[in-house]
Short mmCIF file of C-alpha atoms in Angstrom, two decimals:
data_model
loop_
_atom_site.label_atom_id
_atom_site.label_comp_id
_atom_site.label_asym_id
_atom_site.label_seq_id
_atom_site.Cartn_x
_atom_site.Cartn_y
_atom_site.Cartn_z
CA ILE Q 1 94.08 96.61 114.46
CA TRP Q 2 92.01 96.45 111.27
CA ASN Q 3 90.54 99.46 109.49
CA TYR Q 4 87.86 99.40 106.82
CA GLU Q 5 87.27 102.33 104.49
CA THR Q 6 84.63 102.97 101.83
CA ILE Q 7 86.14 103.84 98.45
CA LYS Q 8 84.05 105.53 95.74
CA GLU Q 9 84.68 104.14 92.25
CA LEU Q 10 83.62 105.20 88.77
CA LEU Q 11 83.11 102.11 86.61
CA TYR Q 12 81.80 101.31 83.16
CA ALA Q 13 79.59 98.45 82.03
CA PRO Q 14 78.16 97.87 78.55
CA GLY Q 15 74.47 98.65 78.57
CA LEU Q 16 74.80 100.72 81.74
CA GLY Q 17 77.51 103.14 80.80
CA HIS Q 18 79.48 104.86 83.55
CA TYR Q 19 78.21 104.53 87.11
CA PHE Q 20 79.37 105.25 90.63
CA THR Q 21 79.76 102.38 93.04
CA TYR Q 22 81.56 101.75 96.33
CA GLY Q 23 84.23 99.29 97.33
CA LEU Q 24 85.66 98.36 100.71
CA LEU Q 25 89.34 98.60 101.58
CA ALA Q 26 90.75 96.63 104.51
CA ALA Q 27 94.02 97.84 106.02
CA ARG Q 28 96.19 96.82 108.94
CA LYS Q 29 98.31 99.11 111.09
CA ILE Q 30 101.96 98.06 110.95
CA ASN Q 31 104.57 100.29 112.60
CA SER Q 32 102.17 103.26 112.69
CA VAL Q 33 101.39 102.93 108.95
CA TRP Q 34 98.14 101.63 107.45
CA GLU Q 35 98.99 98.85 104.95
CA PRO Q 36 96.28 97.71 102.50
CA VAL Q 37 95.41 94.03 102.95
CA GLU Q 38 92.30 93.48 100.81
CA PHE Q 39 90.14 95.55 98.48
CA ILE Q 40 86.74 94.46 97.23
CA HIS Q 41 85.62 96.45 94.18
CA ASP Q 42 82.04 97.30 93.26
CA VAL Q 43 80.39 96.11 96.47
CA THR Q 44 77.21 98.14 95.93
CA THR Q 45 75.88 101.42 94.56
CA ASP Q 46 74.08 101.94 97.89
CA TYR Q 47 76.27 104.35 99.84
CA LEU Q 48 74.37 103.96 103.12
CA LEU Q 49 74.67 100.17 102.99
CA VAL Q 50 78.42 100.17 102.38
CA LYS Q 51 78.94 102.75 105.16
CA LYS Q 52 76.97 100.48 107.51
CA MET Q 53 79.28 97.60 106.52
CA GLU Q 54 82.33 99.79 107.15
CA GLU Q 55 81.02 100.79 110.57
CA LEU Q 56 80.24 97.23 111.65
CA PHE Q 57 83.49 95.75 110.30
CA ASN Q 58 85.51 98.40 112.15
CA ARG Q 59 83.52 98.05 115.37
CA TYR Q 60 83.82 94.26 115.50
CA GLN Q 61 87.31 94.13 113.95
CA LEU Q 62 86.37 91.70 111.19
CA TYR Q 63 89.35 89.72 109.93
CA PRO Q 64 89.81 90.41 106.20
CA ILE Q 65 89.74 86.68 105.45
CA HIS Q 66 85.99 86.88 106.20
CA LEU Q 67 85.38 90.09 104.23
CA ARG Q 68 83.82 88.56 101.10
CA ASP Q 69 81.48 86.33 103.10
CA ALA Q 70 80.43 89.19 105.39
CA ILE Q 71 79.69 91.43 102.39
CA GLU Q 72 77.65 88.70 100.69
CA ASP Q 73 75.68 88.10 103.90
CA MET Q 74 74.77 91.79 104.15
CA LEU Q 75 73.72 92.36 100.54
CA PRO Q 76 69.97 92.30 99.87
#
């Protein structure tokens, strides 16, 4: 079983300063414990979009090996 979770991040970029963005954490349940498998930082600043990704990835049990491609396909 795979679980995806939206993680809020505070980052800094020259010219932009500090900004909030969202990453996606993929975890796998092993012996009743969720173990992190993959974390993609700074996916988007659009909370609704990243929550939609989380929902779809959980519903369809996306394998983390496809996470980067799936994110790229969903970004505008």
